[in-house]
Every structure is written in structure tokens, then in C-alpha cells.
Coordinates of C-alpha atoms and ligand atoms in Angstrom, one line a residue:
M266 CA 33.0 -40.2 -6.2
S267 CA 30.3 -39.3 -3.8
T268 CA 29.2 -42.8 -2.9
D269 CA 31.3 -42.7 0.3
R270 CA 30.5 -39.0 0.9
T271 CA 29.5 -37.6 4.3
N272 CA 28.1 -34.1 4.3
C273 CA 30.2 -31.7 6.3
G274 CA 27.3 -30.4 8.5
L275 CA 26.0 -33.9 9.6
P276 CA 28.6 -35.6 11.9
R277 CA 27.6 -35.6 15.6
A278 CA 29.2 -36.9 18.8
A279 CA 27.4 -40.2 18.4
D280 CA 29.3 -40.8 15.1
A281 CA 32.7 -40.6 16.9
G282 CA 35.0 -43.5 15.8
T283 CA 33.5 -43.7 12.3
P284 CA 35.8 -43.4 9.3
M285 CA 34.4 -41.0 6.7
T286 CA 35.1 -38.9 3.7
V287 CA 34.0 -35.3 3.3
Y288 CA 34.1 -33.0 0.3
G289 CA 34.0 -29.2 0.3
W290 CA 35.6 -25.8 0.3
V291 CA 38.2 -24.5 2.8
D292 CA 36.3 -22.0 5.0
R293 CA 39.2 -21.3 7.4
R294 CA 42.7 -22.6 8.0
R295 CA 45.0 -22.5 10.9
D296 CA 48.6 -23.7 10.4
H297 CA 50.9 -23.1 13.3
G298 CA 53.7 -25.4 12.0
G299 CA 52.4 -28.4 13.9
L300 CA 48.8 -29.5 13.6
I301 CA 46.9 -28.0 10.7
F302 CA 43.2 -27.2 11.3
L303 CA 40.9 -26.8 8.3
D304 CA 37.3 -25.9 8.4
V305 CA 35.7 -27.7 5.4
R306 CA 32.3 -26.3 4.2
D307 CA 29.6 -27.7 2.0
H308 CA 26.0 -26.8 1.6
T309 CA 25.1 -28.5 4.9
G310 CA 27.6 -26.9 7.2
I311 CA 31.2 -26.9 8.4
L312 CA 33.3 -29.6 9.8
Q313 CA 36.7 -29.1 11.5
V314 CA 39.5 -31.2 10.1
V315 CA 42.7 -31.9 12.0
I316 CA 45.9 -33.0 10.2
N317 CA 48.7 -34.3 12.3
P318 CA 52.2 -34.2 10.7
D319 CA 53.3 -37.3 12.7
T320 CA 50.4 -39.6 11.8
A321 CA 49.5 -38.3 8.3
P322 CA 52.7 -36.7 6.8
Q323 CA 51.4 -36.9 3.2
A324 CA 48.0 -35.3 4.1
H325 CA 49.8 -32.7 6.1
A326 CA 52.1 -31.8 3.2
S327 CA 49.2 -31.3 0.9
A328 CA 47.2 -29.4 3.5
H329 CA 50.1 -27.1 4.0
G330 CA 49.6 -25.6 0.5
V331 CA 45.9 -25.2 0.9
R332 CA 44.3 -21.7 0.8
L333 CA 40.8 -20.4 1.4
E334 CA 38.2 -21.8 -1.0
Y335 CA 40.3 -24.6 -2.3
V336 CA 38.2 -27.7 -3.0
L337 CA 39.2 -30.8 -1.0
R338 CA 38.5 -34.4 -0.4
V339 CA 39.4 -35.4 3.1
H340 CA 39.3 -38.9 4.6
G341 CA 39.8 -39.7 8.2
E342 CA 38.2 -40.8 11.4
L343 CA 35.6 -38.8 13.3
R344 CA 36.7 -38.0 16.9
L345 CA 35.3 -36.2 19.9
R346 CA 36.9 -32.9 20.5
E347 CA 38.7 -32.2 23.8
P348 CA 35.9 -30.7 26.1
R349 CA 37.7 -27.3 26.1
S350 CA 37.7 -27.1 22.3
V351 CA 34.0 -27.9 21.9
N352 CA 32.3 -25.2 19.8
A353 CA 28.8 -24.7 21.1
H354 CA 27.8 -22.4 18.2
R355 CA 28.3 -25.0 15.5
E356 CA 26.2 -28.2 15.1
T357 CA 29.3 -30.2 14.4
G358 CA 31.1 -28.4 17.2
E359 CA 31.6 -31.5 19.4
V360 CA 33.6 -33.5 16.8
E361 CA 36.4 -33.2 14.3
L362 CA 37.7 -35.3 11.5
Y363 CA 41.1 -36.7 12.2
A364 CA 42.5 -36.8 8.6
D365 CA 44.6 -39.5 7.1
Q366 CA 44.1 -38.3 3.5
C367 CA 43.8 -34.8 2.2
E368 CA 43.4 -34.3 -1.6
V369 CA 43.2 -31.0 -3.3
L370 CA 40.5 -31.3 -6.0
A371 CA 40.7 -27.7 -7.2
V372 CA 42.8 -24.7 -6.3
A373 CA 41.1 -21.3 -5.9
K374 CA 42.3 -17.7 -6.5
T375 CA 42.0 -15.4 -3.5
P376 CA 38.3 -14.4 -3.5
P377 CA 37.7 -10.7 -4.1
F378 CA 35.6 -10.6 -0.9
P379 CA 35.3 -12.9 2.1
V380 CA 33.1 -16.0 1.4
N381 CA 33.2 -17.2 5.0
E382 CA 31.7 -14.1 6.6
D383 CA 28.6 -12.1 6.1
T384 CA 30.4 -8.8 5.7
D385 CA 29.0 -5.9 3.7
V386 CA 30.4 -6.1 0.2
E387 CA 29.7 -3.6 -2.7
E388 CA 26.9 -5.1 -4.6
G389 CA 28.4 -4.7 -8.0
L390 CA 31.3 -6.9 -6.9
R391 CA 28.9 -9.5 -5.5
L392 CA 26.9 -9.7 -8.7
R393 CA 30.1 -9.9 -10.8
H394 CA 31.2 -12.9 -8.8
R395 CA 27.8 -14.2 -8.0
Y396 CA 29.0 -17.8 -7.6
L397 CA 31.1 -16.7 -4.6
D398 CA 28.3 -14.5 -3.3
L399 CA 25.9 -17.5 -3.5
R400 CA 28.4 -19.7 -1.7
R401 CA 28.0 -17.4 1.4
S402 CA 25.7 -18.7 4.1
R403 CA 23.0 -16.0 3.9
L404 CA 22.3 -16.4 0.2
Q405 CA 22.6 -20.2 0.5
R406 CA 19.8 -19.9 3.1
N407 CA 17.8 -17.6 1.0
L408 CA 17.9 -19.7 -2.2
R409 CA 17.1 -22.9 -0.3
A410 CA 14.2 -21.2 1.6
R411 CA 12.9 -19.9 -1.7
A412 CA 13.0 -23.4 -3.2
T413 CA 11.3 -24.9 -0.2
F414 CA 8.5 -22.2 -0.2
I415 CA 7.9 -22.8 -3.9
S416 CA 7.7 -26.5 -3.6
H417 CA 5.2 -26.2 -0.8
L418 CA 3.2 -23.7 -2.9
R419 CA 3.1 -26.3 -5.7
A420 CA 2.0 -29.0 -3.3
V421 CA -0.8 -26.9 -1.7
M422 CA -2.1 -25.7 -5.0
A423 CA -2.3 -29.3 -6.3
E424 CA -4.0 -30.3 -3.2
Q425 CA -6.6 -27.6 -3.8
G426 CA -7.3 -29.1 -7.2
F427 CA -5.2 -26.8 -9.4
T428 CA -3.4 -28.0 -12.5
E429 CA 0.0 -26.5 -13.3
I430 CA 0.2 -25.4 -16.9
E431 CA 3.2 -23.8 -18.6
T432 CA 2.3 -20.9 -20.8
P433 CA 4.7 -19.8 -23.6
M434 CA 7.5 -17.3 -23.1
M435 CA 7.4 -15.9 -26.6
I436 CA 3.9 -14.4 -27.1
R437 CA 1.9 -11.4 -28.3
A438 CA 2.1 -8.4 -26.0
T439 CA 0.0 -8.8 -22.8
P440 CA -2.1 -6.1 -21.2
E441 CA -0.4 -5.4 -17.9
G442 CA 0.5 -1.9 -19.0
A443 CA 4.3 -2.0 -18.6
R444 CA 6.8 -1.8 -21.4
D445 CA 7.4 -5.1 -23.2
Y446 CA 10.7 -6.9 -23.8
L447 CA 10.6 -7.8 -27.4
V448 CA 12.1 -10.7 -29.4
P449 CA 12.5 -10.2 -33.1
S450 CA 11.3 -12.9 -35.3
R451 CA 13.6 -14.3 -38.0
L452 CA 11.0 -16.1 -39.9
Q453 CA 8.4 -13.4 -39.9
H454 CA 10.4 -10.4 -41.0
G455 CA 9.5 -7.2 -39.1
S456 CA 7.4 -9.1 -36.5
F457 CA 8.2 -9.4 -32.8
Y458 CA 7.3 -11.6 -29.9
A459 CA 6.9 -10.0 -26.5
L460 CA 8.1 -11.7 -23.4
P461 CA 5.2 -12.2 -21.1
Q462 CA 4.5 -9.5 -18.5
S463 CA 2.2 -12.2 -17.1
P464 CA 0.4 -15.2 -18.4
Q465 CA -2.9 -13.2 -18.1
L466 CA -4.5 -14.0 -21.5
Y467 CA -3.4 -17.6 -21.6
K468 CA -4.7 -18.4 -18.2
Q469 CA -8.1 -16.9 -19.1
I470 CA -8.0 -19.0 -22.3
C471 CA -7.3 -22.0 -20.0
M472 CA -10.7 -21.3 -18.3
V473 CA -12.4 -21.3 -21.7
A474 CA -10.6 -24.6 -22.3
G475 CA -12.2 -26.1 -19.3
I476 CA -9.1 -26.4 -17.1
D477 CA -11.2 -25.1 -14.2
R478 CA -8.3 -24.3 -11.8
Y479 CA -5.0 -23.3 -13.3
F480 CA -1.8 -22.3 -11.6
Q481 CA 1.8 -21.7 -12.5
I482 CA 5.0 -20.6 -10.9
A483 CA 5.3 -18.1 -13.7
R484 CA 8.2 -15.9 -14.9
C485 CA 7.2 -12.4 -15.9
M486 CA 9.2 -9.8 -17.6
R487 CA 8.5 -6.1 -17.5
D488 CA 10.8 -3.3 -18.7
E489 CA 10.1 -0.9 -15.9
D490 CA 12.3 1.3 -13.7
L491 CA 13.8 -0.8 -11.0
R492 CA 13.4 -0.4 -7.2
A493 CA 14.5 -2.3 -4.2
D494 CA 11.6 -4.6 -4.5
R495 CA 11.3 -4.7 -8.3
Q496 CA 13.2 -6.7 -10.9
P497 CA 12.7 -6.8 -14.7
E498 CA 12.3 -10.6 -14.4
F499 CA 10.4 -12.0 -11.5
T500 CA 8.3 -14.9 -10.4
Q501 CA 4.6 -15.1 -9.6
L502 CA 2.3 -17.6 -8.1
D503 CA -0.2 -17.2 -10.9
I504 CA -3.7 -18.6 -10.6
E505 CA -7.1 -18.6 -12.4
M506 CA -10.4 -20.3 -11.4
S507 CA -13.7 -20.8 -13.0
F508 CA -17.2 -20.3 -11.4
V509 CA -15.9 -18.2 -8.5
D510 CA -16.2 -14.9 -6.8
E511 CA -13.8 -12.8 -4.8
E512 CA -14.2 -14.9 -1.7
D513 CA -13.4 -18.2 -3.4
V514 CA -10.1 -16.8 -4.9
A515 CA -9.2 -15.3 -1.5
A516 CA -9.8 -18.6 0.4
V517 CA -7.5 -20.5 -2.0
L518 CA -4.7 -17.9 -1.7
E519 CA -5.0 -17.5 2.1
R520 CA -4.6 -21.2 2.5
A521 CA -1.7 -21.5 0.0
I522 CA 0.3 -18.6 1.4
A523 CA -0.3 -19.4 5.1
Y524 CA 0.4 -23.0 4.6
A525 CA 3.6 -22.7 2.5
W526 CA 4.8 -19.9 4.9
S527 CA 4.4 -22.1 8.0
V528 CA 6.3 -25.0 6.6
S529 CA 9.1 -23.1 5.0
G530 CA 10.8 -21.8 8.1
F531 CA 9.7 -18.3 7.4
R532 CA 9.6 -15.8 10.3
G533 CA 6.4 -15.3 12.3
A534 CA 3.0 -16.8 11.5
I535 CA 0.3 -15.7 9.1
S536 CA -3.2 -15.8 10.4
T537 CA -6.2 -16.3 8.1
P538 CA -8.6 -14.9 6.9
F539 CA -6.7 -11.7 6.0
P540 CA -8.7 -8.7 7.0
R541 CA -10.5 -6.9 4.2
L542 CA -10.5 -3.2 3.5
T543 CA -12.0 -1.5 0.5
W544 CA -9.8 0.8 -1.6
R545 CA -11.9 3.7 -0.5
E546 CA -11.4 2.9 3.2
A547 CA -7.7 2.4 2.7
M548 CA -7.4 5.8 1.0
D549 CA -9.6 7.5 3.6
R550 CA -7.9 6.0 6.6
Y551 CA -4.3 5.6 5.4
G552 CA -3.9 7.7 2.3
V553 CA -2.5 4.9 0.3
D554 CA -3.7 1.8 -1.4
K555 CA -1.2 -0.4 0.3
P556 CA -1.5 0.5 4.0
D557 CA 0.8 -0.8 6.7
V558 CA -1.8 -1.6 9.3
R559 CA 0.7 -2.6 12.0
F560 CA 0.3 0.8 13.6
R561 CA -2.7 3.2 13.7
M562 CA -2.0 6.9 13.4
E563 CA -4.9 7.0 10.9
L564 CA -5.8 10.0 8.7
R565 CA -8.8 11.8 10.2
D566 CA -11.1 14.1 8.3
L567 CA -11.2 17.6 9.8
T568 CA -12.9 19.3 6.8
E569 CA -16.3 19.8 8.4
A570 CA -15.0 20.8 11.8
L571 CA -12.8 23.5 10.3
R572 CA -14.9 24.6 7.4
A573 CA -15.7 28.0 9.1
S574 CA -12.4 28.3 10.9
G575 CA -10.6 31.6 11.3
F576 CA -7.5 30.0 9.8
R577 CA -7.8 31.4 6.3
V578 CA -5.5 28.8 4.7
F579 CA -7.8 26.0 5.7
A580 CA -11.1 27.8 5.1
D581 CA -10.0 28.8 1.6
V582 CA -9.0 25.3 0.7
V583 CA -12.3 23.9 2.0
A584 CA -14.3 26.6 0.2
G585 CA -12.4 25.6 -3.0
G586 CA -13.6 22.0 -2.7
G587 CA -10.5 20.8 -0.9
V588 CA -10.2 18.8 2.3
V589 CA -8.3 19.1 5.6
K590 CA -7.0 15.9 7.3
G591 CA -4.8 15.3 10.2
I592 CA -2.9 12.6 12.1
A593 CA -2.2 12.5 15.8
V594 CA 1.4 11.5 16.6
R595 CA 1.6 9.8 19.9
G596 CA 4.1 11.5 22.1
G597 CA 4.6 13.9 19.3
A598 CA 4.9 16.8 21.7
D599 CA 8.6 16.1 21.5
L600 CA 8.7 17.1 17.8
T601 CA 10.3 20.5 17.6
R602 CA 9.3 23.3 15.2
G603 CA 12.5 22.5 13.4
D604 CA 11.6 18.9 12.9
I605 CA 8.1 19.7 11.6
E606 CA 9.0 22.6 9.4
G607 CA 12.1 20.9 8.2
R608 CA 12.2 17.2 7.4
L609 CA 8.4 16.4 7.9
T610 CA 7.3 19.3 5.7
E611 CA 9.8 18.1 3.2
V612 CA 8.0 14.7 3.0
V613 CA 4.6 16.2 2.3
R614 CA 6.0 18.7 -0.2
T615 CA 7.3 15.7 -2.3
F616 CA 3.6 14.9 -2.7
Q617 CA 2.7 18.4 -3.8
A618 CA 1.3 19.6 -0.5
R619 CA 2.0 23.2 0.0
G620 CA 2.6 22.9 3.7
L621 CA 2.2 21.0 6.9
A622 CA 0.1 22.6 9.7
Y623 CA 0.7 21.5 13.3
L624 CA -0.5 21.8 16.9
W625 CA 0.9 20.4 20.1
R626 CA -1.4 19.3 22.8
R627 CA 0.3 20.0 26.1
D628 CA -0.8 20.0 29.8
D629 CA -1.7 23.7 29.6
G630 CA -3.7 23.4 26.3
W631 CA -3.1 23.6 22.6
Q632 CA 0.1 25.2 21.3
G633 CA 1.6 26.1 18.0
G634 CA 1.6 29.2 15.8
I635 CA -1.8 28.5 14.3
A636 CA -3.6 27.6 17.6
K637 CA -4.7 31.2 18.0
F638 CA -6.8 31.0 14.8
F639 CA -9.1 28.3 16.1
T640 CA -12.0 28.6 18.6
T641 CA -12.0 26.4 21.7
A642 CA -14.7 24.3 20.1
E643 CA -12.6 23.8 17.0
L644 CA -9.6 22.8 19.1
A645 CA -11.8 20.4 21.0
A646 CA -13.0 18.9 17.8
I647 CA -9.5 18.5 16.5
G648 CA -8.6 16.6 19.6
A649 CA -11.7 14.5 19.5
I650 CA -11.5 13.6 15.8
T651 CA -7.8 12.9 15.7
G652 CA -7.8 11.3 19.1
A653 CA -4.9 13.4 20.2
D654 CA -4.1 13.4 23.9
V655 CA -1.9 15.5 26.1
G656 CA 1.6 14.9 24.9
D657 CA 0.7 14.3 21.3
A658 CA 1.1 16.4 18.2
V659 CA -1.5 16.9 15.4
L660 CA -0.1 17.3 11.8
M661 CA -2.5 18.5 9.2
V662 CA -2.6 19.0 5.4
A663 CA -5.3 21.0 3.5
D664 CA -5.4 20.5 -0.2
R665 CA -7.1 18.6 -3.0
P666 CA -8.2 15.2 -1.7
A667 CA -5.6 13.3 -3.7
V668 CA -2.8 15.5 -2.5
V669 CA -3.9 15.2 1.1
A670 CA -4.1 11.5 0.9
A671 CA -0.8 10.9 -0.7
S672 CA 1.1 13.4 1.4
L673 CA -0.3 12.5 4.8
G674 CA -0.1 8.8 3.8
A675 CA 3.6 9.2 3.1
L676 CA 4.1 11.2 6.3
R677 CA 2.4 8.5 8.3
T678 CA 4.8 5.9 7.0
H679 CA 7.7 8.2 7.4
I680 CA 6.9 9.0 11.1
A681 CA 6.2 5.3 11.8
R682 CA 9.7 4.5 10.5
E683 CA 11.4 7.3 12.5
R684 CA 9.6 6.3 15.7
S685 CA 9.7 2.6 15.1
L686 CA 5.9 2.3 15.5
A687 CA 5.6 -1.0 13.5
D688 CA 6.4 -4.2 15.3
P689 CA 9.1 -5.7 13.0
D690 CA 7.9 -9.3 13.9
E691 CA 4.3 -8.7 13.1
L692 CA 2.9 -9.8 9.7
A693 CA -0.1 -7.7 8.8
M694 CA -1.5 -9.3 5.6
I695 CA -4.7 -7.7 4.3
W696 CA -6.9 -7.6 1.2
V697 CA -7.6 -4.3 -0.4
T698 CA -10.7 -4.7 -2.5
E699 CA -12.8 -2.7 -5.0
F700 CA -10.0 -0.8 -6.6
P701 CA -11.1 1.9 -9.1
M702 CA -11.4 0.5 -12.6
F703 CA -9.6 3.4 -14.2
E704 CA -7.1 6.1 -13.5
R705 CA -6.0 9.0 -15.6
D706 CA -2.6 8.3 -17.1
E707 CA -0.5 11.3 -16.1
E708 CA 1.6 11.3 -19.2
T709 CA -1.0 10.8 -21.9
G710 CA -4.0 12.2 -20.0
E711 CA -6.0 9.1 -21.1
V712 CA -8.3 6.9 -19.1
A713 CA -6.4 3.7 -18.4
P714 CA -7.3 0.6 -16.4
L715 CA -5.6 0.5 -13.0
H716 CA -5.4 -3.3 -13.2
H717 CA -6.0 -4.5 -16.7
P718 CA -8.9 -4.1 -19.2
F719 CA -10.3 -7.6 -18.5
T720 CA -11.2 -6.7 -14.9
M721 CA -14.9 -6.8 -14.1
L722 CA -16.7 -3.7 -12.8
H723 CA -18.6 -3.4 -9.6
P724 CA -22.1 -4.3 -10.6
D725 CA -23.5 -1.0 -9.2
D726 CA -21.1 1.1 -11.3
V727 CA -21.4 -0.4 -14.8
D728 CA -23.6 2.5 -16.0
L729 CA -20.9 5.0 -15.2
L730 CA -18.9 3.7 -18.1
E731 CA -20.2 6.3 -20.5
T732 CA -20.6 9.2 -18.0
D733 CA -18.0 9.0 -15.2
P734 CA -15.5 6.2 -15.7
L735 CA -13.0 7.4 -13.1
R736 CA -15.6 6.8 -10.4
I737 CA -16.1 3.1 -11.3
R738 CA -15.2 0.6 -8.7
S739 CA -13.8 -2.7 -10.1
R740 CA -13.8 -6.3 -8.8
A741 CA -10.0 -6.1 -8.5
Y742 CA -8.2 -6.9 -5.2
D743 CA -4.6 -6.8 -3.9
I744 CA -2.9 -8.5 -1.1
V745 CA -0.8 -6.1 1.0
L746 CA 1.7 -7.2 3.6
N747 CA 3.2 -4.7 6.0
G748 CA 2.7 -1.9 3.5
R749 CA 4.0 -3.7 0.5
E750 CA 1.9 -4.9 -2.4
I751 CA 2.3 -8.7 -2.6
G752 CA 0.0 -9.3 -5.6
S753 CA -3.2 -8.5 -7.4
G754 CA -6.1 -10.1 -9.2
S755 CA -9.6 -9.7 -10.2
I756 CA -12.9 -11.2 -11.3
R757 CA -12.9 -10.9 -15.1
I758 CA -15.2 -9.5 -17.7
T759 CA -16.9 -12.3 -19.6
D760 CA -19.7 -10.3 -21.1
P761 CA -18.7 -9.1 -24.6
A762 CA -21.0 -6.1 -24.4
I763 CA -19.4 -4.8 -21.2
Q764 CA -15.9 -5.6 -22.6
K765 CA -16.7 -3.5 -25.6
R766 CA -17.9 -0.6 -23.4
V767 CA -14.7 -0.8 -21.3
F768 CA -12.5 -0.6 -24.4
A769 CA -14.6 2.3 -25.6
A770 CA -14.1 4.1 -22.2
M771 CA -10.3 3.6 -22.7
G772 CA -10.5 5.1 -26.2
I773 CA -9.8 1.7 -27.8
D774 CA -12.0 1.1 -30.9
T775 CA -13.3 -2.3 -31.9
E776 CA -10.7 -2.7 -34.6
T777 CA -7.8 -2.0 -32.2
A778 CA -9.3 -4.3 -29.6
Q779 CA -9.7 -7.0 -32.3
R780 CA -6.1 -6.6 -33.4
K781 CA -4.7 -6.8 -29.9
F782 CA -6.9 -9.2 -28.1
G783 CA -9.1 -10.7 -30.9
F784 CA -8.1 -14.2 -30.0
L785 CA -9.4 -13.8 -26.5
L786 CA -12.6 -12.2 -27.6
E787 CA -13.1 -14.9 -30.1
A788 CA -12.5 -17.7 -27.6
F789 CA -15.1 -16.0 -25.3
Q790 CA -17.7 -16.6 -28.1
Y791 CA -17.4 -20.3 -27.6
G792 CA -18.7 -20.6 -24.1
V793 CA -16.7 -18.8 -21.4
P794 CA -17.2 -19.7 -17.8
P795 CA -17.2 -16.8 -15.3
H796 CA -13.8 -16.7 -13.8
G797 CA -11.2 -14.8 -11.8
G798 CA -7.7 -15.1 -10.6
F799 CA -4.7 -13.6 -8.9
A800 CA -0.9 -13.3 -9.1
A801 CA 1.3 -13.1 -6.0
G802 CA 4.9 -12.0 -6.2
V803 CA 7.0 -14.9 -5.0
E804 CA 10.1 -12.8 -4.4
R805 CA 8.2 -10.3 -2.3
L806 CA 6.8 -13.1 -0.1
V807 CA 10.2 -14.7 0.3
M808 CA 11.8 -11.3 1.2
E809 CA 9.2 -10.8 3.9
G810 CA 9.5 -14.4 5.1
L811 CA 13.2 -14.0 5.5
G812 CA 13.3 -10.4 6.6
E813 CA 15.3 -9.4 3.5
E814 CA 15.2 -5.8 2.3
N815 CA 16.6 -6.3 -1.2
I816 CA 14.8 -8.3 -3.8
R817 CA 18.2 -9.3 -5.4
D818 CA 19.1 -11.2 -2.3
V819 CA 16.3 -13.7 -2.9
I820 CA 17.1 -14.2 -6.6
A821 CA 20.0 -16.4 -7.8
F822 CA 21.1 -14.3 -10.7
P823 CA 19.4 -10.9 -10.5
K824 CA 19.8 -7.8 -12.6
N825 CA 21.4 -4.6 -11.2
Q826 CA 19.6 -1.2 -11.2
Q827 CA 20.5 -0.7 -14.8
A828 CA 18.9 -4.0 -15.7
Q829 CA 22.3 -5.6 -16.4
E830 CA 23.5 -9.0 -15.2
P831 CA 27.1 -8.2 -14.3
M832 CA 28.4 -11.7 -14.2
T833 CA 27.7 -12.5 -17.9
S834 CA 27.5 -8.9 -19.0
A835 CA 24.0 -9.2 -20.4
P836 CA 22.6 -7.4 -22.3
A837 CA 25.4 -7.4 -24.9
P838 CA 25.8 -6.2 -28.5
V839 CA 25.4 -9.0 -31.1
E840 CA 27.2 -9.8 -34.3
K841 CA 26.2 -7.8 -37.3
A842 CA 25.4 -11.0 -39.1
Q843 CA 22.7 -11.8 -36.5
L844 CA 21.1 -8.5 -37.0
V845 CA 21.1 -8.9 -40.8
E846 CA 19.5 -12.3 -40.4
L847 CA 16.8 -10.7 -38.3
G848 CA 16.4 -7.9 -40.8
L849 CA 17.3 -5.4 -38.2
Q850 CA 19.5 -2.3 -38.3
L851 CA 20.6 -0.2 -35.4
A852 CA 19.7 3.4 -35.3
P853 CA 21.9 5.9 -33.5
E854 CA 21.4 5.7 -29.7
P855 CA 18.3 7.6 -28.7
P856 CA 18.8 10.5 -26.3
K857 CA 18.5 9.4 -22.7
G858 CA 15.2 10.5 -21.2
Ligands
LIG1071 N1 -1.9 -10.7 -14.4 C1 -2.2 -9.9 -13.2 C2 -0.9 -9.3 -12.7 O1 0.2 -9.8 -13.0 C3 -2.8 -10.7 -12.1 C4 -4.1 -11.2 -12.4 O2 -5.0 -10.4 -12.7 O3 -4.3 -12.4 -12.2 O4 -0.9 -8.4 -11.9

């Protein structure tokens, strides 16, 4: 059927006079009683078809009944359009197909939303009729750009000596720390597979197996709360390398991402090497571990300068071991008291800060309710440290270091958004290195790895394992793009003695470690090369590359916020018999937490 097919988007003026057949969907239709005009669309574009009742009465009769989204086969001769009807906005705009045959291959119900326009449609409806949504031009573009990007990633990884290896989807639980999706086993009654949160342990085993350089475009499944850039199922460029350090891993990823980006039609250009920032620097200067460095407005430490200040609130916090930090908002003299005490204070309160202190620097000096508490020298220090000029405002938070960082960091991003400080076309890709090894889990109070328990420690910090684990730096690193985490990785622990001490610091005894990860620890006894790796979120890269805000717009069949797939209505209840076969019985629904 398609041997004689011409794609709708391809005919040009030079092809005029050629007979051809096109196949596609009806994008628009104009029927004024005489000539019928149909825009026929396929994945390459749109071609205008003209049907003349005098020269093609049969084709005209069948075109008369045609509606939007009908599927057609049209045969005719390509002709140049009259100069006044040339459409300069369309690549096929100089020509039209003068039809002699028009065959309806399939009729279509009236679509529940326009397919031929990029109008806003309620997302539930789009997901329910995903095939129509995907037929629209923006998602067509997104899926094709995603495929192009992935194929270039594959090519550039192979070129760098990496072997693509598929790891299993039904596995033992992995250590990424999110909730697992479980698959009950029929043959091993009472046992479950987990779907991979990542191929972490398999890729490390690949290093023991002598693969040397592994990669995979890997699907990962994590049962987490969903956000605009998070899906329960997502794809990573997952890599692992033997005999490397941080810089080797970084070089491979920088090359892969920058290259695939540049040949996939993504916006802007990525320059390499990506600047490096330690986690400590990121927290000190930006208050967050994924800073958007497209704009400055950095957090500046005022603790020492204001230690003895007459402003009791600050002095008390400092005396209690807290810190005072501030940011200078350029042109912030235009912020009113209402702005600051209203919505900006709201932002810092979300992060447990008790309040937001502020000063304006105007022509005639420092202003603001608290200015009178500071000496001239202290005000001069505030100006010098924050870099505030006349016309700026200084916003300050005094609290525990973690609260100051989180609240001012969030305020910085909030103000940048309000005042459009970031250049939307700029791509600021950075490495954040030396992440802490552990954090305290807020729910359980336990010490838990920030990355995962196989992450190597900073060599200078190993001896803190038994005394002060929360102060240990690790050899874990993230890539951050415009304030969004793109991926993480680390150099791994390959020394069994250190691994044992890490488990101990986490409160995992040898027996539990053996039960959960025994196979990895055993494999390591047979000659493990030093190794490290990384995983980059493909969707997040594609989103940034295409300027999309919603991760679902770069996934063909995504889940909604309730982790459902509305088109097929997954997840769905199963037959009782299936449960019986699996030896499962449903308990009453647990209370929603
Ligand atoms: N498995 C890790 C992750 O998914 C990445 C890595 O350490 O390579 O975040």
C-alpha cells in the first residue's frame, strides 16, 4: 500500500507536475459547495489537497462526507498554487495536490479536543485519549526529539567504548531508598520481585565481571510522590566504569550530553567542562544543593559582622550558635513593606524561618524598621558583604544554619522568578561534588545515606564513621541544570572493611547486609576493580532541551498525579483466581496517610 506513498510534508515547488499519492488524517476541511480543500496531515507535515467537482466528481463526492481526523488516501497531480494563495508559514505552502482520487480508509468520531491546534486541554482528557494527544504537533515533536536524543546518546556512548547491557526488570530490591514496586512470585509462594529503582547493583557486578564500561538506557521504577518533574517510571542514561575517578566519569558524561544535545535540535548550546562546585560551597552560596547559577544574588554570611549588634533578635540567634545571612536584591528598593512582610516572608516561613529582616539602601542611607538598631559600621559591613548598592534591598534570615540555608535559598529562587533574573535561553550545567555521605532521616531519626550505601567516602573523612558520620563527605556528585537535578553518581566502595563500617554507621548489622546485598559483597571477594558511575535522567534532559515544563509531555504514555494511566485504566483490580494462584489475599483498604 505504501510503495507509491509520498509523505505529506515533503512536496515542494520543484515537484510540480508529478503525480503522487498521499496518506494521512484530515487536519482541516473547507467545502463551499464548489471546490473542496482538505489539509491532509501525516508525521512529516501537511499538504493541501484540492478537489474539483468538474474534473473529479467521484473524489469530490467522497470528500464531501469527510470530517476532521478521517484517514484518507488521495491521489492526484502536484501543482503550483496561485501566487496569492501561497502559504509562507508552511513548508509545502507553494504547492497543492490536485486530486483525482480520494478514498476514505477510516472514519473518525469527532475528537474530544482539537488535534489540529496546540490549545490548552485538560490533562486528564489528553491522557485518556493519549493517541489523539500524541497526534498533535507538539507531542509529535517531543517524542521524535526524545528518540533522536537517545539514539545519539547510544552512539556517543558506544564511541567512548561503552557496552550496552540490559539488566533484569524483576529483581531483588535495590538500595536507592525509595519505595519499591513489588511483583508477587507464583512459583515461590510468599516471595516478591522488586521492579528496579535503578540497575545499581547489576552495573557494579558488571564491573566485577570485567565489562569495564557499561551503559544502559535504563527504565527505573520508584513508588514516590509525584511532582512536575517526577514520574513513577522514568528513563536514565545509566553508566558504570572501572579504574576511574570523578574526573573520568565527568569527562564521559560531559561529552555524551553536550554531543547528543547539539545534534538533537535542542535549544541553546551546552559548553564543557561543566563548572564544579562542592556541596559545601553550594549550600553556603546558594542555600541549596541544586543551585540555579544563571543569576547571582548569593547568600552572604553576616554572622560575624552582626554578632554584637544591638538588634537583639540577631544577637540572640548568634549567641545560641545560629547564623545570620542575607541576600542583596538588585533594584529591590521597589519592594514595599507589604511585599516583604507578606509574600516574601511567607516563602521563608515555609522553611521554618521565624521571620525575614530587611533594609533598603536609598540615596539618603539605610532605611527600614530595624536600621536604627545597627551602628554605622555595621550598616557599612552589611553593604560591603552583601554587595548592596543604592537602590537595592537586603533581606536577612537569622536561625539555625540549615533553616537559614533552606529559607534564603528558596527565597532567592522565588525572587529570581518574580523578577525574571534568569536568562531563559541560558543553560547553566554544573557539577555539585562532595555530597555528605549521610543525612538524618526525618521520619525514623536514623542515619541514612544521601546517595546509596555503596558510595565511597572522601578519603580524609573515613575516620569520622564511628564518631561523627553526619560530617562525612562522600565521593558522590550530581549534575544540575538551571536549578534542576539532572542526575547523580559516585565512586563506589570496593573495600569490604569500609563497606562494613558504613553499614554499621547506618545501623545495619552484618547479617542484614548479607541478606540484602550478600551477592554483591560476595562478588567483591573475587577481584573487584575500583569503579564509579552515574545516572542521568533522560526525561529531565529532554524537558530542558525542548523547554517543556511538564515531564509527562516528553513521555509517550505517562502516569497522572495519582500514578494511574488513564487510557488503559492501570492499575486495575485483578481476578480473584489470579490472586489465589499467587497465594495472595486482599486486606481491607489501609487508611490513607
Ligand atoms: N543508581 C544511582 C541513581 O539512580 C546512580 C548511580 O549511583 O550511578 O541515582
